Coordinates of C-alpha atoms and ligand atoms in Angstrom, one line a residue:
M30 CA 0.1 0.2 0.1
R31 CA 1.8 3.4 -0.9
V32 CA 1.5 6.1 1.6
V33 CA 1.6 9.9 0.2
I34 CA 2.2 12.0 3.9
I35 CA 1.1 15.8 3.8
G36 CA 1.1 17.8 7.2
S37 CA 2.6 21.7 7.9
G38 CA 4.3 20.7 11.2
R39 CA 6.5 19.6 12.8
G40 CA 5.7 16.5 11.4
S41 CA 6.3 14.1 14.9
N42 CA 3.3 12.2 13.4
A43 CA 4.6 11.2 10.2
E44 CA 7.6 10.8 11.9
A45 CA 5.5 7.9 14.0
I46 CA 4.4 6.6 10.6
L47 CA 8.4 5.9 9.7
A48 CA 9.3 4.6 12.8
A49 CA 6.9 2.4 12.7
Q50 CA 7.4 1.8 9.7
Q51 CA 11.3 0.9 10.3
A52 CA 10.2 -1.1 12.9
G53 CA 8.6 -3.0 10.9
K54 CA 4.7 -2.4 12.5
L55 CA 2.9 -0.8 9.8
G56 CA 2.0 -3.7 8.1
R57 CA 2.1 -4.4 4.5
A58 CA 2.0 0.2 4.0
Q59 CA 5.1 1.7 3.0
V60 CA 5.5 5.9 2.4
V61 CA 6.8 7.2 -0.7
R62 CA 7.0 10.9 -0.5
I63 CA 6.3 13.5 2.3
F64 CA 4.8 17.1 1.4
S65 CA 4.0 19.9 3.7
D66 CA 2.7 23.7 1.6
R67 CA 5.1 25.1 4.7
A68 CA 8.4 25.0 3.4
D69 CA 9.9 25.3 6.8
A70 CA 8.1 22.9 7.8
G71 CA 9.9 20.6 10.4
I72 CA 8.1 17.7 8.4
L73 CA 10.6 17.9 5.6
A74 CA 13.7 17.2 7.6
L75 CA 12.1 13.7 7.6
G76 CA 12.5 13.0 4.4
P77 CA 16.3 12.5 4.7
R78 CA 16.7 11.0 7.8
F79 CA 14.2 8.5 6.5
G80 CA 15.0 8.2 3.3
V81 CA 11.8 9.9 2.0
P82 CA 11.9 11.6 -0.7
A83 CA 10.1 15.4 0.9
E84 CA 9.4 18.0 -0.9
Y85 CA 7.3 21.8 -0.4
L86 CA 4.9 21.9 -2.8
D87 CA 3.6 25.8 -2.8
P88 CA 0.1 26.1 -1.7
A89 CA -0.4 29.7 -3.1
P90 CA -3.2 31.5 -4.2
F91 CA -4.9 30.9 -0.7
K92 CA -4.6 30.6 3.0
T93 CA -6.2 28.0 4.7
K94 CA -7.3 26.1 1.9
L95 CA -6.6 23.7 -0.5
E96 CA -8.2 25.6 -4.4
G97 CA -7.2 26.5 -7.3
E98 CA -4.2 26.7 -8.7
G99 CA -2.5 25.3 -5.4
E100 CA -5.0 22.2 -5.6
A101 CA -3.6 21.5 -9.3
R102 CA -0.1 21.0 -7.9
Y103 CA -1.1 18.8 -5.1
I104 CA -3.1 16.7 -7.0
A105 CA -0.5 16.1 -10.3
A106 CA 2.1 15.7 -7.5
V107 CA 0.2 13.3 -5.3
Q108 CA -1.3 11.6 -8.3
A109 CA 2.3 11.6 -9.6
C110 CA 3.4 9.3 -6.2
A111 CA 0.0 6.5 -7.1
P112 CA -1.4 5.9 -4.3
D113 CA -3.4 4.0 -2.4
L114 CA -3.7 6.1 0.9
V115 CA -3.1 10.1 1.4
V116 CA -3.0 10.8 5.5
L117 CA -2.7 14.5 6.5
A118 CA -0.9 14.3 9.3
G119 CA -0.9 17.9 11.0
F120 CA -2.4 19.3 7.3
M121 CA -3.3 22.9 8.4
R122 CA -5.8 23.3 5.1
V123 CA -9.3 22.8 4.2
V124 CA -9.4 20.6 0.9
K125 CA -11.9 20.7 -1.5
P126 CA -13.5 19.3 -4.6
G127 CA -10.9 19.0 -7.3
F128 CA -8.9 16.8 -4.2
L129 CA -11.0 15.0 -3.0
N130 CA -12.6 13.4 -6.3
A131 CA -8.8 13.1 -7.3
F132 CA -8.3 10.3 -4.7
A133 CA -12.1 9.6 -3.7
G134 CA -12.1 7.9 -0.5
K135 CA -8.1 6.9 -0.1
I136 CA -7.3 10.1 2.8
I137 CA -7.9 10.3 6.1
N138 CA -7.2 12.6 7.7
L139 CA -5.7 13.0 12.5
H140 CA -8.2 15.5 14.8
P141 CA -6.6 15.9 17.7
S142 CA -10.0 15.3 19.7
L143 CA -12.5 12.7 20.0
L144 CA -15.1 14.1 16.9
P145 CA -17.5 14.9 16.7
S146 CA -16.1 17.0 19.5
F147 CA -14.0 20.0 19.0
P148 CA -13.9 19.7 15.2
G149 CA -11.7 22.3 13.6
L150 CA -8.9 24.7 14.7
D151 CA -6.4 23.8 18.5
G152 CA -8.5 20.5 18.9
I153 CA -6.3 20.3 22.5
G154 CA -6.9 23.5 23.7
Q155 CA -11.0 24.2 22.7
A156 CA -11.3 20.4 25.1
W157 CA -8.9 21.7 28.3
R158 CA -11.2 25.3 28.1
R159 CA -14.3 23.2 27.6
G160 CA -13.4 21.6 30.6
V161 CA -14.3 17.9 29.3
K162 CA -12.9 15.0 31.4
I163 CA -11.6 12.7 28.3
T164 CA -11.0 13.6 25.4
G165 CA -8.6 12.0 22.8
C166 CA -7.7 11.7 19.6
T167 CA -9.5 10.6 16.1
V168 CA -8.1 9.3 12.2
H169 CA -11.2 9.6 9.7
R170 CA -11.4 9.3 6.4
V171 CA -12.0 12.6 4.5
T172 CA -14.9 14.2 3.6
L173 CA -16.2 17.9 2.3
E174 CA -17.8 18.0 6.2
V175 CA -14.6 19.5 7.8
D176 CA -13.2 16.6 10.5
G177 CA -16.8 15.1 9.9
G178 CA -15.9 12.0 7.6
P179 CA -16.3 8.6 8.7
I180 CA -14.1 7.5 12.1
L181 CA -11.7 4.9 11.8
D182 CA -11.2 5.0 15.2
Q183 CA -9.9 6.4 18.3
Q184 CA -8.1 7.3 21.2
A185 CA -9.7 8.3 24.6
V186 CA -7.2 10.9 27.0
R187 CA -8.2 11.0 30.8
V188 CA -7.5 14.6 31.6
E189 CA -5.6 14.0 34.8
P190 CA -6.8 16.5 38.2
G191 CA -2.9 18.0 38.2
D192 CA -2.4 18.5 34.3
T193 CA -1.9 22.0 31.9
L194 CA -3.1 22.4 28.8
D195 CA 1.1 21.6 28.2
S196 CA 0.8 17.8 29.9
L197 CA -2.8 17.6 27.9
A198 CA -1.1 18.0 24.4
A199 CA 1.9 16.2 25.1
K200 CA -0.5 12.6 26.3
V201 CA -2.8 13.5 23.5
H202 CA -0.2 14.1 20.8
A203 CA 1.0 10.4 22.5
A204 CA -1.9 8.6 21.6
E205 CA -1.9 10.3 17.9
H206 CA 1.8 8.6 17.5
A207 CA 0.7 5.0 18.6
L208 CA -2.9 5.9 16.6
L209 CA -2.0 6.8 13.3
P210 CA 0.3 4.1 12.8
A211 CA -1.8 1.3 13.8
V212 CA -4.9 3.0 11.9
I213 CA -2.7 2.7 8.6
A214 CA -1.3 -1.0 9.5
R215 CA -4.6 -2.0 9.7
L216 CA -6.2 -0.6 6.6
S217 CA -2.6 -2.3 4.8
E218 CA -4.0 -5.3 5.6
G219 CA -7.8 -4.5 3.8
A220 CA -9.3 -4.5 7.5
Ligands
LIG14 C1 -1.7 16.9 15.5 O1 -2.0 17.3 16.5 C2 -2.6 16.8 14.5 O2 -4.0 16.1 15.0 C3 -3.3 18.1 14.2 O3 -2.3 18.5 14.1 C4 -0.9 18.4 14.7 C5 0.4 17.7 14.2 O4 1.5 17.7 14.7 N1 -3.5 18.4 13.7 C6 -4.9 19.2 13.5 O5 -5.8 20.0 13.7 C7 -5.8 19.2 12.1 N2 -6.5 20.2 12.1 P1 2.5 17.0 13.7 O6 3.3 17.8 12.5 O7 4.4 16.8 15.0 O8 2.2 15.7 13.3

């Protein structure tokens, strides 16, 4: 199963996926390419470390969505990788019908809350400020509804009395690092 990862940030989840692959724990999945919409994103540094081509792709002209010329660039570049699965791992843009239709049924996203609670930006901060006692992370299929596609799996995280926003974020990220590679491995085995 050929996997393309797209992300905007430090890439800790992409790193967890690549580490799982190195450890032989990613099933039949193989990461073939990493793309980022930010030239300075940490995720791009994973390429040389793990021997996977990693590339900045200009997302212009929009700031928070992938549409128009930028979308066309992403469709062409990702199609050239012939992916079976496209993993949005911290990709901070809304994807639109052009990209969704080009990879119909093949795109999954990671979100740092127990959806359908706290969709959108800063899922961890939203949960913290709301005072929930259990939050977590979700991997779901991507549809036109932002953070609203069918849920593939979730991992819960308990908010403990001594937690701070930072300690909660660290626990949610640790849960993400376990959940996302496990879902990819499962999908690769046809489950
Ligand atoms: C992760 O916490 C992921 O859930 C979140 O961005 C972070 C990326 O971290 N994604 C979203 O909020 C998407 N709406 P990483 O760059 O270290 O993998």
